[in-house]
Amino acid sequence: MGARRRTGAVLVAVAAILTTTVTTAAVTGGTPAVAAAAPVKATDRGAWQVRWLGGDRYDVSWRSPSRLPMTGDRPTIVGPAGLRIGPPTIAADGRTVHAVVGADTRPDAADLDVLLSGDRLDARGDDRLRAGTTAAGKALDLPGATTLPVDPATPGPYDVTTSDYQLDPVKIAGMPEPIEMVGHVVEPAADAATGPRPLVLFLHGRHSVCYDPNDESAGDGAWPCRPPQLEIPSQLGYDYIQQVLASQGYATVSIRVNGINAQDYRLADGGADARAQIVEKHLDHWVGLATAHQVDLSRVVLVGHSRGGEGVDRASIQIPLSAPYRIVGQVLIAPTNFGTQTAPYVPTVTLLPFCDGDVSDLQGQRFTDVSRDLTTGDTSLKSSVLVMGANHNYFNTEWTPGIAQAPAWDDWYGPKRDECGTKNPDRLTPEEQQSVGTAYVAGAVHLFANDEQDVLPLFDGSRVTVPSVGDAQVLSEAVGGGRDVRTPGGTASLDLADGASTRMCQGANDPAKVASCTYGIEWAGVHPHWPEQYEHLVTREFFEMTWTAAGQSGGFVLDDPLDLSAGRLELRTIVDPDQGDARLRVRLTDADGASALVTPVGDGTLPALGQRDDTEKYWAQTLMVDPSGATGVDLSRITGVDLVADSDHGRIWVADLGAAPAALAAVPDVRLPTIDVGDVRVAEGDGPGTVSASLPFTVNGEVTRPARFSVTTAGQQLGDVQRFMVDLAPGQTGGSIPIRYEADRRDDFGKLITQVSTWAVRNMMTDAYVGGLTVVDDDPTPRMTVRPVHRTVDEGQPAEWAITLARPVDYDLYASGKVVLGPAPNVAVRDVRSAWVQSHVGEDVDLDQPLWTYHPYVFKQLRHGRTSAVLRIPTRADGVDEGREALTIRGRLGKLRFERTVYVRG
């Protein structure tokens, strides 16, 4: 039976597609049908609509002129800092992005954008091709790099066999179509004397699911694939790594989840939980296969690419120690991390492609960063590996042009000779990128499944390479693994600077905020350690230092002495790309005040990452110091660490510093408790005023230490974003989150859904991190009428139709009427004022034709709280006796359909 099955309901938001923030959404069913938004003229850049939802909530949507691409990243609505923008959702048409926005005044669509992979979809051009530095890029200068004596990509001695299996499909909540159970197995031959074989499971990411082998441009987005279209075999894309691992004695399986890719727009977490469920189903299947295939299920390594990376991480979070299989590590390749999660006590390597044109913000870095402060005692390694010249797609051969069976593409963009362009010599070819993938995936598998510590330098910040990657350049940084870490603003305070400018700054991207690390930076490139201010995530402090001459210095006073007598010093350090490479030395001071100046590995040089505005990366690489050469100081009691500039100018930020052991510490058999946020459905009630409801959450596992998580709600009628902490006591098994809403006796939208997002802070982890409160309106819809103000008017007077509600409602109404054929004779175009004709019909018209033949529309918005409005068409007095002519409109007001005539006397 394996993994724990969730006991609480998982939120299945209508057309939701992940986020790490919260919103209140209106679901228009029943009564809400009367609140249809006024049409907006479409352009080649799409069409915006803004609709009031009550209070300070607005439904904002943008409809693309074509289907949105199926990528790992998500389209997100962004806007000014004052707006409280909720999670993006994608409609079933595959073209429309929605978000609920909290604002004091009606948002202006001109201030909003839809962002996908760094590009504004609603604006012309590609924002990723920013004006600025035009250099084509240069190879990194990495002095001090050495070649390891062992190469994990070297094929092993065993013969390999390949097979495939297909099981009954699995039904997943929130997805109409069941999900396939297909596995591609590559393993040592049955008679190979390998001993017990660890299992490595691969999960691909979000990619197109169908293709027509005879027409590359064909495809209608339908699922399941309709003939002659075939499924894209994304599960075959890692066979090149599977072959090497199998030859080394590992059993491997790569699974297919096209069914999730085709339907995950429906799910609030983008399908991460669905992917985790399929991973667990396959592992359950392997319980029955293990003996025959000589598989050791106590050593399972998961490998996930793109959204598959977030999926396997979610599986690692969910699978308990009592399962008949044990996750001993995971490798996440260019992953998404919409839930800002990490798997405690599970060693993790995250590969970040420098030229990722899909998950371009490198959000996978959060799997490493979140783990640092989550709990004490978690010695699992969390490593991030930056692969220079690599893109998103080429790690999967079925997503690689020239190799894939289906049409495939390079996800990077821009001129081919620019940095990251395919003709730039520092851009990796598909074969080179896949060689890096093989070496680093295999290296992590060796480290996690067999404790082969000789490959650890690939992941711990050391400057090393292996022969199989050729000239590819790779940087790494790490936390965990037994490190003794000091954090800026936490256990490390500011030392007195000498010439340099130093401060502690808040790790968030907000150039207008003085406390932000990006204060004053016009364009901060990609900054994976610093969330956007609108995400409302828990942030961390960083140490910032700027210098204008060699010899200037600044640094840290450590609250607790750091023992460097048996290990090395590491500082995770971001270099400002606009300032160029940084060269630093480090001064160590002991508890007695003695100090020594030491030179870090590679002569203390840290390269600037990115030569163009569109490739700059504010990513923390490792400044590594071997302190063994320091004389005259007590390395067991270091209380001060200062950075001394050795270059004439520069700026850096330090995420943390610590003592790293020579070998990984053992990882205890522990899993943190998790929470699942539930759903509640309540009747609105009569109020009047504010009503409080409770959104339940369930604790899975045992809370043994005080724990805490962060909650964010937004877009509620009571005002600003609400963000607060919830504390868990030892032994607690559940609780609730308070949510407020307004109740009254006015008709409202049929449902108002408040979504709530949660993030782990201490001693716990989130699982189902999004929940919702659905408030069902219980007030009747008032009677609505549309009547002519005057049955007959003289020419020159306006024809008017009065809209009346029996009582106010809490939503905007839009009345629309089309001029149609009425009782003969009918008003001609010339009988209506020319300005109205130009704006409603156009200029190229026949004035003698009846107006109805052009089918012009009239619109009127009836704002919430109002009970009357007037539709109006101005007539024109021409002095010609034409008798009585009819002007008839046919239209709708909510559910009311009407046809009304006003007669005009000439």
Coordinates of C-alpha atoms in Angstrom, one line a residue, residues 84-463:
R84 CA -3.3 42.6 -4.5
I85 CA -3.2 40.1 -7.3
G86 CA -4.4 36.6 -6.7
P87 CA -3.5 33.3 -8.3
P88 CA -3.6 33.1 -12.1
T89 CA -6.1 30.7 -13.6
I90 CA -6.5 29.5 -17.2
A91 CA -9.9 28.9 -18.7
A92 CA -10.8 25.7 -20.6
D93 CA -10.3 27.5 -23.9
G94 CA -6.6 27.5 -23.3
R95 CA -6.4 31.2 -24.1
T96 CA -7.9 33.2 -21.2
V97 CA -5.9 34.1 -18.0
H98 CA -7.9 35.2 -15.0
A99 CA -6.9 36.7 -11.6
V100 CA -8.9 38.3 -8.9
V101 CA -7.4 41.6 -7.9
G102 CA -7.9 43.5 -4.6
A103 CA -7.7 47.3 -5.1
D104 CA -9.1 50.5 -3.6
T105 CA -10.2 51.7 -7.1
R106 CA -11.0 49.9 -10.3
P107 CA -7.8 48.5 -11.9
D108 CA -6.8 50.0 -15.2
A109 CA -6.0 47.3 -17.7
A110 CA -3.3 49.7 -19.1
D111 CA -1.4 49.1 -15.8
L112 CA -1.5 45.3 -16.1
D113 CA 0.5 42.7 -18.0
V114 CA 0.5 39.0 -18.5
L115 CA 4.0 37.6 -17.8
L116 CA 5.2 34.2 -19.1
S117 CA 8.8 33.1 -19.0
G118 CA 9.9 36.7 -18.6
D119 CA 8.0 38.1 -21.5
R120 CA 4.8 40.2 -21.5
L121 CA 2.4 38.4 -23.7
D122 CA 0.1 41.4 -24.0
A123 CA 2.9 43.7 -25.3
R124 CA 4.6 43.8 -28.7
G125 CA 8.1 42.4 -28.9
D126 CA 10.0 40.2 -26.5
D127 CA 10.9 41.7 -23.2
R128 CA 13.6 39.2 -22.8
L129 CA 15.5 40.9 -25.6
R130 CA 16.1 44.0 -23.6
A131 CA 18.2 46.9 -24.9
G132 CA 21.5 47.1 -23.1
T133 CA 24.8 45.4 -23.2
T134 CA 25.3 43.9 -26.7
A135 CA 28.2 41.7 -25.8
A136 CA 27.8 38.1 -27.1
G137 CA 29.0 36.8 -23.8
K138 CA 32.3 35.4 -22.6
A139 CA 33.4 32.1 -21.1
L140 CA 33.6 32.2 -17.3
D141 CA 37.0 32.6 -15.7
L142 CA 37.1 29.9 -13.1
P143 CA 40.6 29.7 -11.8
G144 CA 41.3 26.8 -9.4
A145 CA 39.1 24.3 -11.1
T146 CA 40.3 20.7 -10.9
T147 CA 39.2 17.4 -12.6
L148 CA 37.9 14.7 -10.4
P149 CA 39.5 11.3 -10.6
V150 CA 36.1 9.6 -10.9
D151 CA 33.5 10.3 -13.6
P152 CA 30.0 9.2 -12.7
A153 CA 29.0 9.2 -16.4
T154 CA 31.4 6.4 -17.2
P155 CA 29.3 3.4 -18.4
G156 CA 29.5 0.4 -16.1
P157 CA 30.2 -3.3 -16.9
Y158 CA 26.7 -4.7 -17.1
D159 CA 24.6 -5.6 -20.1
V160 CA 21.4 -3.6 -20.3
T161 CA 17.8 -4.6 -21.2
T162 CA 14.9 -2.4 -22.0
S163 CA 11.1 -3.0 -21.7
D164 CA 7.9 -1.0 -21.3
Y165 CA 4.7 -1.6 -19.3
Q166 CA 1.2 -0.2 -19.4
L167 CA -1.2 -0.5 -16.5
D168 CA -4.8 0.5 -16.0
P169 CA -5.2 4.3 -16.0
V170 CA -5.8 6.1 -12.7
K171 CA -8.5 8.5 -11.9
I172 CA -7.3 11.7 -10.3
A173 CA -9.6 14.2 -8.6
G174 CA -10.2 17.3 -10.7
M175 CA -9.4 15.7 -14.0
P176 CA -12.2 14.3 -16.2
E177 CA -9.9 11.9 -18.1
P178 CA -8.0 9.2 -16.3
I179 CA -4.2 9.3 -16.2
E180 CA -2.1 6.7 -18.1
M181 CA 0.2 4.4 -16.2
V182 CA 3.1 3.9 -18.7
G183 CA 6.6 3.0 -17.7
H184 CA 9.8 2.8 -19.8
V185 CA 12.2 0.4 -18.0
V186 CA 16.0 0.2 -18.5
E187 CA 17.8 -2.1 -16.2
P188 CA 20.8 -4.4 -16.0
A189 CA 20.3 -7.8 -17.7
A190 CA 18.5 -10.3 -15.5
D191 CA 21.6 -12.5 -15.2
A192 CA 23.9 -9.6 -14.3
A193 CA 25.6 -10.1 -10.9
T194 CA 24.8 -6.6 -9.6
G195 CA 23.6 -7.4 -6.2
P196 CA 20.5 -5.5 -5.0
R197 CA 19.7 -2.7 -7.4
P198 CA 18.6 0.8 -6.3
L199 CA 15.6 2.1 -8.3
V200 CA 15.8 5.4 -10.1
L201 CA 12.4 6.8 -11.3
F202 CA 12.2 9.6 -13.9
L203 CA 9.2 12.0 -14.4
H204 CA 9.1 14.4 -17.3
G205 CA 7.6 17.8 -17.2
R206 CA 4.9 19.8 -18.9
H207 CA 5.2 19.7 -22.6
S208 CA 2.9 19.3 -25.6
V209 CA 1.1 16.0 -25.6
C210 CA 0.0 15.3 -29.1
Y211 CA 1.5 15.7 -32.6
D212 CA 0.6 14.9 -36.2
P213 CA 3.4 13.0 -37.8
N214 CA 2.3 14.3 -41.2
D215 CA 1.7 17.9 -40.3
E216 CA 3.9 19.8 -37.8
S217 CA 1.4 22.7 -37.5
A218 CA -1.6 20.5 -36.8
G219 CA -3.1 20.2 -33.3
D220 CA -6.2 21.4 -31.7
G221 CA -5.3 20.9 -28.0
A222 CA -7.8 18.1 -27.6
W223 CA -7.2 15.3 -25.1
P224 CA -7.0 12.4 -25.5
C225 CA -5.2 12.7 -28.8
R226 CA -7.4 12.3 -31.9
P227 CA -6.3 10.4 -35.0
P228 CA -4.1 10.9 -36.9
Q229 CA -2.4 12.6 -33.9
L230 CA -0.1 10.5 -31.7
E231 CA 1.1 11.0 -28.2
I232 CA 4.5 12.6 -27.6
P233 CA 6.6 10.0 -25.8
S234 CA 8.2 12.3 -23.3
Q235 CA 9.0 9.4 -21.1
L236 CA 11.6 8.2 -23.6
G237 CA 13.6 11.5 -23.3
Y238 CA 15.8 10.3 -20.5
D239 CA 16.8 6.9 -22.0
Y240 CA 20.3 8.2 -22.5
I241 CA 20.8 8.6 -18.7
Q242 CA 18.9 5.4 -18.0
Q243 CA 21.2 3.4 -20.2
V244 CA 24.3 4.6 -18.3
L245 CA 22.7 4.0 -14.9
A246 CA 21.6 0.5 -15.9
S247 CA 25.0 -0.4 -17.0
Q248 CA 26.3 0.7 -13.6
G249 CA 23.8 -1.6 -11.8
Y250 CA 20.8 0.5 -11.2
A251 CA 17.2 -0.3 -12.2
T252 CA 15.4 2.7 -13.8
V253 CA 12.0 3.5 -15.0
S254 CA 10.7 6.7 -16.8
I255 CA 7.0 7.3 -16.5
R256 CA 4.6 9.2 -18.8
V257 CA 2.0 11.8 -17.6
N258 CA 0.6 13.3 -20.8
G259 CA -2.9 13.1 -19.2
I260 CA -1.8 15.4 -16.4
N261 CA -0.1 17.8 -18.8
A262 CA -3.3 18.1 -20.8
Q263 CA -5.5 18.8 -17.8
D264 CA -3.4 20.4 -15.0
Y265 CA -4.7 23.9 -15.8
R266 CA -7.7 22.8 -13.7
L267 CA -5.7 22.3 -10.5
A268 CA -4.7 25.0 -8.1
D269 CA -1.2 23.6 -7.7
G270 CA -0.5 23.2 -11.4
G271 CA -0.7 19.4 -11.1
A272 CA 2.1 18.8 -8.5
D273 CA -0.1 16.6 -6.3
A274 CA -1.5 14.7 -9.3
R275 CA 2.1 14.0 -10.4
A276 CA 3.1 12.9 -6.9
Q277 CA 0.1 10.5 -6.9
I278 CA 1.2 8.9 -10.1
V279 CA 4.8 8.5 -8.9
E280 CA 3.4 6.7 -5.8
K281 CA 1.2 4.5 -7.9
H282 CA 4.3 3.4 -10.0
L283 CA 6.3 2.8 -6.8
D284 CA 3.4 0.7 -5.5
H285 CA 3.6 -1.3 -8.7
W286 CA 7.3 -1.9 -8.2
V287 CA 6.7 -3.4 -4.8
G288 CA 5.3 -6.4 -6.8
L289 CA 8.2 -6.3 -9.2
A290 CA 11.1 -5.8 -6.8
T291 CA 12.0 -9.5 -6.1
A292 CA 12.0 -10.5 -9.8
H293 CA 14.0 -7.5 -10.9
Q294 CA 16.5 -7.6 -7.9
V295 CA 15.4 -4.1 -6.9
D296 CA 16.2 -2.7 -3.5
L297 CA 13.3 -0.4 -2.7
S298 CA 15.0 0.9 0.4
R299 CA 17.1 3.0 -2.0
V300 CA 14.9 4.9 -4.4
V301 CA 16.0 8.1 -6.1
L302 CA 13.5 10.3 -7.9
V303 CA 14.4 12.5 -10.9
G304 CA 12.0 15.1 -12.1
H305 CA 12.2 17.6 -14.9
S306 CA 10.3 21.0 -15.0
R307 CA 6.9 20.5 -13.4
G308 CA 8.0 16.9 -12.9
G309 CA 10.6 18.2 -10.5
E310 CA 8.0 19.8 -8.4
G311 CA 5.9 16.6 -8.7
V312 CA 8.7 14.3 -7.4
D313 CA 9.5 16.7 -4.6
R314 CA 5.8 16.6 -3.6
A315 CA 6.0 12.8 -3.6
S316 CA 9.1 12.9 -1.4
I317 CA 7.1 15.1 1.0
Q318 CA 4.1 12.8 1.1
I319 CA 5.7 9.3 1.2
P320 CA 6.1 8.3 4.9
L321 CA 8.9 6.3 6.4
S322 CA 6.4 3.4 6.8
A323 CA 6.0 3.0 3.1
P324 CA 7.5 -0.2 1.5
Y325 CA 10.0 2.0 -0.3
R326 CA 12.4 4.7 0.9
I327 CA 13.2 7.9 -1.0
V328 CA 16.9 8.4 -0.3
G329 CA 17.4 11.4 -2.7
Q330 CA 16.1 13.3 -5.6
V331 CA 17.3 15.3 -8.6
L332 CA 15.3 18.2 -9.9
I333 CA 16.0 19.4 -13.4
A334 CA 14.9 22.9 -14.2
P335 CA 12.0 22.5 -11.8
T336 CA 9.1 24.7 -11.1
N337 CA 8.4 25.4 -7.4
F338 CA 5.0 27.2 -7.3
G339 CA 4.4 26.0 -3.8
T340 CA 7.7 27.3 -2.4
Q341 CA 8.2 23.8 -0.9
T342 CA 11.1 21.5 -0.2
A343 CA 11.4 17.9 1.0
P344 CA 12.9 17.9 4.5
Y345 CA 15.4 15.1 5.3
V346 CA 15.5 14.1 1.6
P347 CA 18.9 14.9 -0.1
T348 CA 18.2 17.0 -3.1
V349 CA 20.2 18.3 -6.1
T350 CA 18.6 21.0 -8.3
L351 CA 19.9 21.6 -11.8
L352 CA 19.4 25.2 -13.0
P353 CA 20.0 25.8 -16.7
F354 CA 21.6 29.3 -17.2
C355 CA 19.8 29.7 -20.6
D356 CA 16.4 28.4 -19.4
G357 CA 13.8 30.1 -21.6
D358 CA 10.8 28.4 -19.9
V359 CA 11.2 28.5 -16.2
S360 CA 13.4 31.5 -16.7
D361 CA 13.2 32.8 -13.1
L362 CA 15.1 29.7 -11.9
Q363 CA 12.5 29.3 -9.2
G364 CA 13.9 25.8 -8.5
Q365 CA 16.5 27.6 -6.3
R366 CA 13.8 27.7 -3.6
F367 CA 14.1 24.0 -3.0
T368 CA 17.6 24.8 -1.5
D369 CA 16.8 28.1 0.1
V370 CA 13.6 27.1 1.9
S371 CA 15.4 24.2 3.6
R372 CA 18.1 26.3 5.3
D373 CA 16.0 27.7 8.2
L374 CA 13.2 25.1 8.2
T375 CA 14.3 22.9 11.1
T376 CA 17.3 21.9 13.1
G377 CA 18.7 18.4 12.7
D378 CA 18.0 18.1 9.0
T379 CA 21.4 17.1 7.7
S380 CA 20.2 16.3 4.1
L381 CA 22.2 18.0 1.4
K382 CA 20.4 20.6 -0.6
S383 CA 22.5 21.6 -3.6
S384 CA 21.9 23.9 -6.5
V385 CA 23.9 23.5 -9.7
L386 CA 24.0 26.2 -12.3
V387 CA 24.7 24.8 -15.8
M388 CA 26.1 27.5 -18.0
G389 CA 24.9 27.4 -21.6
A390 CA 22.1 24.9 -21.0
N391 CA 18.4 25.5 -21.9
H392 CA 15.3 24.0 -20.4
N393 CA 14.3 21.5 -23.1
Y394 CA 17.4 19.7 -24.2
F395 CA 17.7 17.5 -21.0
N396 CA 14.9 15.6 -22.6
T397 CA 15.8 14.1 -26.0
E398 CA 12.1 14.0 -27.0
W399 CA 12.0 17.8 -26.6
T400 CA 15.1 18.3 -28.6
P401 CA 15.0 19.3 -32.4
G402 CA 16.6 16.8 -34.6
I403 CA 16.4 14.0 -32.1
A404 CA 12.7 14.0 -31.0
Q405 CA 10.0 12.0 -32.8
A406 CA 7.6 14.9 -32.6
P407 CA 8.3 18.6 -33.4
A408 CA 10.5 20.2 -30.8
W409 CA 12.2 23.6 -30.3
D410 CA 14.8 25.5 -28.4
D411 CA 13.1 27.3 -25.6
W412 CA 15.7 30.1 -25.5
Y413 CA 15.0 33.2 -27.6
G414 CA 16.8 36.0 -29.4
P415 CA 19.6 36.4 -31.9
K416 CA 21.6 33.2 -32.4
R417 CA 25.0 34.7 -31.8
D418 CA 24.1 36.5 -28.6
E419 CA 24.8 35.0 -25.2
C420 CA 22.7 31.9 -25.0
G421 CA 22.1 31.9 -28.7
T422 CA 22.6 28.6 -30.5
K423 CA 25.5 29.9 -32.5
N424 CA 27.3 31.4 -29.5
P425 CA 30.4 29.2 -28.7
D426 CA 29.5 29.1 -25.0
R427 CA 26.0 27.7 -25.6
L428 CA 25.9 24.0 -25.1
T429 CA 24.8 21.8 -28.0
P430 CA 22.1 19.2 -27.2
E431 CA 24.8 16.5 -27.0
E432 CA 26.9 18.6 -24.6
Q433 CA 24.0 19.5 -22.4
Q434 CA 22.9 15.8 -22.2
S435 CA 26.4 14.9 -21.2
V436 CA 26.2 17.3 -18.3
G437 CA 22.8 15.9 -17.5
T438 CA 24.2 12.3 -17.4
A439 CA 27.1 13.2 -15.2
Y440 CA 25.2 15.2 -12.7
V441 CA 22.1 13.0 -12.5
A442 CA 24.3 9.9 -12.2
G443 CA 26.6 11.6 -9.7
A444 CA 23.7 12.4 -7.5
V445 CA 22.3 8.9 -7.8
H446 CA 25.7 7.5 -6.8
L447 CA 26.0 9.9 -3.8
F448 CA 22.4 9.3 -2.5
A449 CA 21.9 5.6 -3.2
N450 CA 25.4 4.3 -2.6
D451 CA 27.1 7.0 -0.5
E452 CA 29.9 7.5 -3.0
Q453 CA 31.3 10.6 -1.5
D454 CA 34.0 11.0 -4.1
V455 CA 31.5 12.7 -6.3
L456 CA 30.4 15.1 -3.6
P457 CA 32.6 18.0 -5.0
L458 CA 30.3 18.2 -8.0
F459 CA 27.5 19.5 -5.7
D460 CA 29.1 21.2 -2.7
G461 CA 30.5 24.4 -4.2
S462 CA 33.9 23.0 -5.2
R463 CA 35.4 24.1 -8.5

